[in-house]
Coordinates of C-alpha atoms in Angstrom, one line a residue:
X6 CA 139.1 59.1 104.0
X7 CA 135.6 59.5 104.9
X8 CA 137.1 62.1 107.7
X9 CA 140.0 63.8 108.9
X10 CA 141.2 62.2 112.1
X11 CA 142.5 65.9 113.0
X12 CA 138.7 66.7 113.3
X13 CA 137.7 63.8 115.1
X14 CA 140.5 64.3 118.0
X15 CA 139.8 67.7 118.1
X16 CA 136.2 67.0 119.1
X17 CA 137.5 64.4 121.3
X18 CA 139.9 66.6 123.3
X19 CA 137.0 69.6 123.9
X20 CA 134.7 67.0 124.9
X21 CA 135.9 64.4 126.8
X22 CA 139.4 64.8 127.8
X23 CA 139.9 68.8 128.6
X24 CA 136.8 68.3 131.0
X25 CA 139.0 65.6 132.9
X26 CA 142.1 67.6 132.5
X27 CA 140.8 71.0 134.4
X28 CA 138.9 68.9 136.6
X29 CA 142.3 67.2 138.1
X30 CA 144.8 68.8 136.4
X31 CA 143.9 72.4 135.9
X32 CA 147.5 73.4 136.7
X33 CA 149.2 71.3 134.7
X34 CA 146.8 72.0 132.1
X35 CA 147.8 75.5 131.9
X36 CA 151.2 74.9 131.6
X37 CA 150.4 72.7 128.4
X38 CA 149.7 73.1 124.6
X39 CA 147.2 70.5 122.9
X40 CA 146.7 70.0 119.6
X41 CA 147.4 67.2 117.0
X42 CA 151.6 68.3 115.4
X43 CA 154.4 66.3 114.7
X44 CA 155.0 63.1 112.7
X45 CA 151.8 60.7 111.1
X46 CA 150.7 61.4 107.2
X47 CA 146.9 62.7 109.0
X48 CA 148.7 65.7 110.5
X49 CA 150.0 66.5 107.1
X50 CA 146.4 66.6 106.2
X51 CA 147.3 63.2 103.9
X52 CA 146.1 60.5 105.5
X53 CA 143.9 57.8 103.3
X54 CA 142.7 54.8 103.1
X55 CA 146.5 53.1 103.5
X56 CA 147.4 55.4 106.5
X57 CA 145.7 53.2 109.2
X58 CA 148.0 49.9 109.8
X59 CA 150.1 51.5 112.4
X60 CA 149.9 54.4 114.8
X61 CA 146.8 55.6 113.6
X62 CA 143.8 56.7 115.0
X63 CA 142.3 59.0 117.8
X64 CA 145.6 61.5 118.9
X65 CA 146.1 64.2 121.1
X66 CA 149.5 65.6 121.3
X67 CA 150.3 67.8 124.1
X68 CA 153.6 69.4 125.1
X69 CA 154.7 70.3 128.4
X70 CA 157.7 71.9 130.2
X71 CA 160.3 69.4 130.4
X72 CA 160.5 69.8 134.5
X73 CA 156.8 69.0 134.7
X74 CA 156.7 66.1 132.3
X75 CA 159.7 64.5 134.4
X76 CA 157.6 65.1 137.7
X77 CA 153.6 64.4 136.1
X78 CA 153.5 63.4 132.6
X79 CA 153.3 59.6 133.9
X80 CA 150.5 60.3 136.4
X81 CA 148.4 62.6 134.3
X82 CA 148.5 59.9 131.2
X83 CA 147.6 56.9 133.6
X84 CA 144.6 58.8 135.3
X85 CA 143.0 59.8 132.9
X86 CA 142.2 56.3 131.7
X87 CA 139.6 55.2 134.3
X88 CA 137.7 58.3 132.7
X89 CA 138.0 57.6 128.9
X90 CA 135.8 56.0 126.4
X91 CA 136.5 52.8 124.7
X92 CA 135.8 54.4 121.5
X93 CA 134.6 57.7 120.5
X94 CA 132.6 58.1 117.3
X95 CA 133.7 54.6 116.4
X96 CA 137.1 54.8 116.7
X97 CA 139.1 53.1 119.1
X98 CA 140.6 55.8 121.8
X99 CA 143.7 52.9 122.6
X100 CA 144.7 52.1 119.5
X101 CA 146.1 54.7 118.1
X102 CA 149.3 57.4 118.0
X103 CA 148.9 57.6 121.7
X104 CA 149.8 54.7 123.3
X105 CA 146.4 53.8 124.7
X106 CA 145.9 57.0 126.5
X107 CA 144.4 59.0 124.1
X108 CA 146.7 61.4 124.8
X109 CA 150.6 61.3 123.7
X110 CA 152.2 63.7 126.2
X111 CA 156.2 64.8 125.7
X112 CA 158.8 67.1 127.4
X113 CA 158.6 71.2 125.5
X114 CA 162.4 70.8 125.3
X115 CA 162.7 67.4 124.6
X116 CA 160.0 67.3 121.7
X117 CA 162.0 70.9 120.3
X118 CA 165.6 68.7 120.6
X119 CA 164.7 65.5 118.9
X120 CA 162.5 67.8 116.3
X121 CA 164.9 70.4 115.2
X122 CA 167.8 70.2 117.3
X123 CA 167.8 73.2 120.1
X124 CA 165.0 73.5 122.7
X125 CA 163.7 76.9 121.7
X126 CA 163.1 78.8 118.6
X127 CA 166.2 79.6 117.0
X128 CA 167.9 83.0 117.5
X129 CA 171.0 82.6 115.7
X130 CA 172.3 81.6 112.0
X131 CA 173.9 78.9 112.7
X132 CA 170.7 77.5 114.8
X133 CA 168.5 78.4 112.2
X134 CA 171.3 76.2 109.8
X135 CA 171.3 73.5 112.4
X136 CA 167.3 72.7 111.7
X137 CA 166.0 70.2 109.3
X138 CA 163.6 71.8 107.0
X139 CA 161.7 68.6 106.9
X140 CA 161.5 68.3 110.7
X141 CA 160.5 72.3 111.3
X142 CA 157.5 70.9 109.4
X143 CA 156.8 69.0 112.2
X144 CA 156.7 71.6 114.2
X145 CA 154.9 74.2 112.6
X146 CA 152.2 71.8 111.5
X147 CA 148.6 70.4 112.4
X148 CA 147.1 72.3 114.7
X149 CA 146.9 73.6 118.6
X150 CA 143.6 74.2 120.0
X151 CA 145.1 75.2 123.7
X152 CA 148.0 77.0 124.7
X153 CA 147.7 79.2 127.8
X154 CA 151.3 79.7 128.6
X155 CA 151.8 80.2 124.9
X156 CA 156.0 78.9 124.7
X157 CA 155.5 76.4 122.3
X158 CA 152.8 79.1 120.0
X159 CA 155.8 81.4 120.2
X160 CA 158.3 78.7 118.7
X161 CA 155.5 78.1 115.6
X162 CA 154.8 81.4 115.1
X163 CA 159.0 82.0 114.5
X164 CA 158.9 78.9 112.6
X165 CA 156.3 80.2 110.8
X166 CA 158.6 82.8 109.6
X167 CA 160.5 81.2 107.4
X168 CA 164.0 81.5 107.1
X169 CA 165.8 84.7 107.8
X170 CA 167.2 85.6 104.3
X171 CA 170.5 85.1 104.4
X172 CA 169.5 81.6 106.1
X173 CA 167.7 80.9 103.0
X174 CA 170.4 82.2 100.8
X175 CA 173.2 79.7 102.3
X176 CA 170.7 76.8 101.8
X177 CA 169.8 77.4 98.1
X178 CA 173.7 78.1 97.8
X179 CA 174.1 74.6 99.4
X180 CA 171.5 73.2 97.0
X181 CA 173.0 74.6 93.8
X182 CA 176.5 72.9 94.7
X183 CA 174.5 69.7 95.3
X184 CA 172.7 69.4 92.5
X185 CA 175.1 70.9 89.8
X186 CA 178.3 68.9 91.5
X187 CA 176.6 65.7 92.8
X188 CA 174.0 65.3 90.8
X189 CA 174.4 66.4 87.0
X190 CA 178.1 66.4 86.8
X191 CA 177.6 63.1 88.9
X192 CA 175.5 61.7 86.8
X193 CA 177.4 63.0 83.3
X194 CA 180.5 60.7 84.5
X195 CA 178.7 57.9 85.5
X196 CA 177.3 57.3 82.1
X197 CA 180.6 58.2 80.4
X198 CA 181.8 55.2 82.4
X199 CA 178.9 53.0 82.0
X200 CA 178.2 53.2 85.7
X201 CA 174.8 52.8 86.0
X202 CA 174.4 51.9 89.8
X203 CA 176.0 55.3 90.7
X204 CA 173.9 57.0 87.7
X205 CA 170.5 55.5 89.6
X206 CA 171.8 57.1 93.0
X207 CA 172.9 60.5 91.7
X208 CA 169.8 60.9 89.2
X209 CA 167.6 60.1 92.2
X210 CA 169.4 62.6 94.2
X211 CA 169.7 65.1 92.2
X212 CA 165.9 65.5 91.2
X213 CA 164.9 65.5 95.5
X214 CA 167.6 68.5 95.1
X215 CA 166.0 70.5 91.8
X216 CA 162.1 70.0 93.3
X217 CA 163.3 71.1 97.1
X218 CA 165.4 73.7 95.5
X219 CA 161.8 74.8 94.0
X220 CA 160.5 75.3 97.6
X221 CA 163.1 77.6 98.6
X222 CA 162.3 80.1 95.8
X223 CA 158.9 80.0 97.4
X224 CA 160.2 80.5 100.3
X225 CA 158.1 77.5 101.7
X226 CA 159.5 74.6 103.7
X227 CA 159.5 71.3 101.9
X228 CA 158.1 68.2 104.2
X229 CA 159.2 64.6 104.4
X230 CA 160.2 62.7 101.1
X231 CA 156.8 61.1 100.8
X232 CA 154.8 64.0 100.7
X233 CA 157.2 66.4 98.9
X234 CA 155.4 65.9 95.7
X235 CA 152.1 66.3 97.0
X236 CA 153.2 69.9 98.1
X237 CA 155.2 70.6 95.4
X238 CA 151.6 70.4 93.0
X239 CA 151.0 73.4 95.6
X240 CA 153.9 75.9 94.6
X241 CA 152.4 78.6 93.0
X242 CA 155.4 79.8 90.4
X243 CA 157.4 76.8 90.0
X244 CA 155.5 73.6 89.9
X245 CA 154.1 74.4 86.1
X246 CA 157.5 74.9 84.5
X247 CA 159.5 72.3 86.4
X248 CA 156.7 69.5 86.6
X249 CA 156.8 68.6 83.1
X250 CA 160.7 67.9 83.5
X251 CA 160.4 66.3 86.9
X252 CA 157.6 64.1 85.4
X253 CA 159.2 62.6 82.0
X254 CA 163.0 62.4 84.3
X255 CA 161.4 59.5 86.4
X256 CA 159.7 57.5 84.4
X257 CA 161.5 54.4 83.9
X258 CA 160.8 54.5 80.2
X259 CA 163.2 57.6 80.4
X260 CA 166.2 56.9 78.6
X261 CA 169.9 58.0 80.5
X262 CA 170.9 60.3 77.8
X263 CA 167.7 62.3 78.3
X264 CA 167.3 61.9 82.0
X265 CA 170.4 63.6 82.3
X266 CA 169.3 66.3 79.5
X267 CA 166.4 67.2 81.9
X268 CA 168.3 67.9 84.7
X269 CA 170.3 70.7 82.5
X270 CA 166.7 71.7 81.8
X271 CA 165.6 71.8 85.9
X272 CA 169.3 73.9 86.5
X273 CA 167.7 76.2 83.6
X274 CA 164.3 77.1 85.5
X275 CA 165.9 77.4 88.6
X276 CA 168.6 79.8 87.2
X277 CA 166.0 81.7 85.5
X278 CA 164.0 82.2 89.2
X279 CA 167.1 82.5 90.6
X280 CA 168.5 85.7 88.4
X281 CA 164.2 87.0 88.3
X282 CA 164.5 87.1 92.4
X283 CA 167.6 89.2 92.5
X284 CA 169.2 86.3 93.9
X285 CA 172.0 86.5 91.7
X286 CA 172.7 88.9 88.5
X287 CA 172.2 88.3 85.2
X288 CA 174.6 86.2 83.1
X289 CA 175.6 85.4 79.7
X290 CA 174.4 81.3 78.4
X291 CA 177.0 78.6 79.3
X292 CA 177.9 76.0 77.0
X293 CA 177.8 72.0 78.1
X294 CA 181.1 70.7 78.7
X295 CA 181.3 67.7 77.1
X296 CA 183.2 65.8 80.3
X297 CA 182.2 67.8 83.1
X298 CA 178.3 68.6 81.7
X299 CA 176.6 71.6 82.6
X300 CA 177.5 72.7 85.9
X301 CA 175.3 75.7 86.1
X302 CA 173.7 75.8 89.2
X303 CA 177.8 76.3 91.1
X304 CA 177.7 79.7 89.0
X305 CA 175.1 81.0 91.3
X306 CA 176.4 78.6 94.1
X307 CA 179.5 80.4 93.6
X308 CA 178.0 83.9 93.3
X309 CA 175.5 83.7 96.8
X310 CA 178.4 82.5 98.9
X311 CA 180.5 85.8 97.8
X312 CA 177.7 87.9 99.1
X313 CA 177.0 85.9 102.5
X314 CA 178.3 87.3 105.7
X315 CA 181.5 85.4 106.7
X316 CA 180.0 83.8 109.5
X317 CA 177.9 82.1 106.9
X318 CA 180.0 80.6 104.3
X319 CA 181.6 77.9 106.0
X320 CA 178.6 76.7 108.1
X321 CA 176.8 73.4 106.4
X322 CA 173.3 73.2 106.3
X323 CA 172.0 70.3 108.2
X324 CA 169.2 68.4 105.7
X325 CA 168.5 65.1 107.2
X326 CA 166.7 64.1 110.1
X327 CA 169.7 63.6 112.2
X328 CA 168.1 64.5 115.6
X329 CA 164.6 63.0 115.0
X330 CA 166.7 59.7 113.8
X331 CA 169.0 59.7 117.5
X332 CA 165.9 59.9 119.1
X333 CA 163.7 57.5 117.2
X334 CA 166.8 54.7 117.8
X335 CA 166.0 55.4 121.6
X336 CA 162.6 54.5 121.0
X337 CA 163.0 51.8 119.5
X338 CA 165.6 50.3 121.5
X339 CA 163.2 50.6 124.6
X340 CA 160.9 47.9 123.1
X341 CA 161.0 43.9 123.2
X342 CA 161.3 42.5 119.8
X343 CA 158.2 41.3 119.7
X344 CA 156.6 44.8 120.1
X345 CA 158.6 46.3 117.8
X346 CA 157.8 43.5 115.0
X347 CA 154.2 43.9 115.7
X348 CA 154.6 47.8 115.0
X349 CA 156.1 46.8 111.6
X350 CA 153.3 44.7 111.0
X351 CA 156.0 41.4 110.9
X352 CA 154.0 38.2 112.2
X353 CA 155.6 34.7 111.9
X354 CA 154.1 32.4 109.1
X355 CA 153.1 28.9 110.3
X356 CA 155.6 26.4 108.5
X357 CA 152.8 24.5 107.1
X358 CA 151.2 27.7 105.8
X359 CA 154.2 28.8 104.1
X360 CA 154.3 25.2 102.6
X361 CA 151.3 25.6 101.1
X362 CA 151.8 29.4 99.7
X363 CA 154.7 28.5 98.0
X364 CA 152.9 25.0 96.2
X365 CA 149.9 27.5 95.2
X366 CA 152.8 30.1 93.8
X367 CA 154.4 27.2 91.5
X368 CA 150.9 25.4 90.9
X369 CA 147.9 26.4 88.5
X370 CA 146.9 29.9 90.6
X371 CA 149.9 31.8 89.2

């Protein structure tokens, strides 16, 4: 891109719309944390040249106590118009993340709920267990140029953290069992029985498992599926000896026998890393099984879970985005079809038009 939208708003919010905000709003404006956070591949610092079709463009997110939201959000979004630019540095202010305002302004408790599942940074295990890792991403990322009252800093700066250890512990525990028992043990009987729709899904799986199980050992959250690998190239002990596995594993070229023998290869690294942390002791080389495959990774599943307190053991970590998902099928059932379809970039072909497409497809153009 030739720049980062994140700069751009940035400039946007000190210049035009913070003078307008203290002018009429300087009490809510204190109350309220501006920056550019949450969802959108440009706040992940990866926006390019195929970002732009939807939801992109000039953005300013702010967060707000829920109670003033409820009672001003509206009327603080809708007076500011009058005041803003059509564009700004040639980009169009209404077009973008926003919803024509410039500014996309949520509820501090709301945002928090639909992100990661409690309202405030967590204080317990279970809370902390209750979080997406890919959604605290969203939290913790972009930036925040304003923050007077400082509630929603406070939540970062926790988040910031990382996980408290024996949080981290239960989820690479969690991990282990996935990948050794759903994933290369899964994908060993699938090919015994020529099975090969389950062998795509659990080969799949279990390589999102090995390379997120990489970003615990760093002790680094892992972000959203489509930037994971972007990241991973980032991790500063485990990227070079588990990228070359990852790599060959999903190419299509890769044969089933030896997809499945790079996975055993992915449990070795991370056992390795796994005994060099302390994270479990050292142990004497397992043989293959030649039914059951090589289910290394539930030896040290096995092995964290006995030295968890009890409290922890039976508590399952939560690793979709289940409460950005309950939320986002609100959203989306607010809208007219029509909107929604636009937002998707789905616009009706003419019946002629399509007639014609499909007589160029079968013609001489090929």
């Amino acid at each position: 891109m030739r720049e980062s939208i994140l700069d751009v708003s940035r400039q946007f919010f000190e210049e035009v719309l913070l003078p307008i905000l203290r002018r009429d709003f300087p009490e809510e404006t204190a109350q309220t944390a501006f920056g550019v956070f949450g969802y959108g591949s440009e706040v992940m610092g990866m926006d390019d040249q195929f970002s732009s079709d939807h939801h992109w463009g000039i953005r300013v997110n702010a967060v707000m106590p829920d109670a003033l939201y409820y009672s001003r959000g509206y009327l603080i979004a809708q007076s500011i118009l009058p005041y803003l630019p059509e564009r700004y540095r040639g980009y169009d202010v209404r077009a973008g993340f926003s919803g024509g305002t410039g500014l996309s302004i949520t509820g501090l408790e709301s945002y928090l709920k639909t992100t990661i599942g409690i309202d405030h940074a967590p204080q317990t295990y279970a809370e902390w267990l209750s979080a997406p890792e890919e959604d605290i991403v969203h939290v913790i990322n972009g930036e925040v140029w304003l923050d007077e009252l400082g509630r929603f800093s406070h939540v970062r700066t926790v988040l910031q953290g990382y996980y408290p250890e024996p949080v981290r512990l239960r989820r690479i525990a969690h991990w282990c069992r996935y990948f050794s028992g759903m994933g290369s043990y899964a994908l060993k009987r699938a090919l015994l029985r020529n099975n090969e729709y389950y062998a795509t899904i659990t080969f799949s799986r279990a390589v999102r498992w090995a390379v997120q199980l990489c970003f615990m050992l760093e002790k680094r959250y892992y972000p959203y599926d489509k930037w994971t690998y972007a990241f991973f190239q980032r991790l500063p002990r485990l990227y070079e000896p588990m990228a070359p596995l990852v790599d060959e594993a999903v190419r299509l070229s890769t044969p089933w026998e030896r997809k499945l023998e790079l996975l055993n290869r992915m449990a070795d690294v991370i056992d390795h890393f796994l005994v060099a942390d302390g994270v479990i002791q050292p142990h004497p080389k397992f043989a293959e099984h030649p039914s059951s495959g090589y289910r290394l990774l539930e030896h040290a599943y096995a092995e964290i879970l006995h030295q968890l307190p009890a409290e922890l053991r039976a508590i399952v970590p939560v690793w979709e985005q289940v409460h950005w998902e309950a939320n986002h099928s609100q959203y989306v059932a607010s809208l007219d079809m029509a909107t929604w379809d636009g937002l998707l970039n789905l616009h009706p072909i003419e019946e002629g038009r399509e007639r014609v497409r499909a007589g160029e497809g079968e013609g001489g153009r090929g």
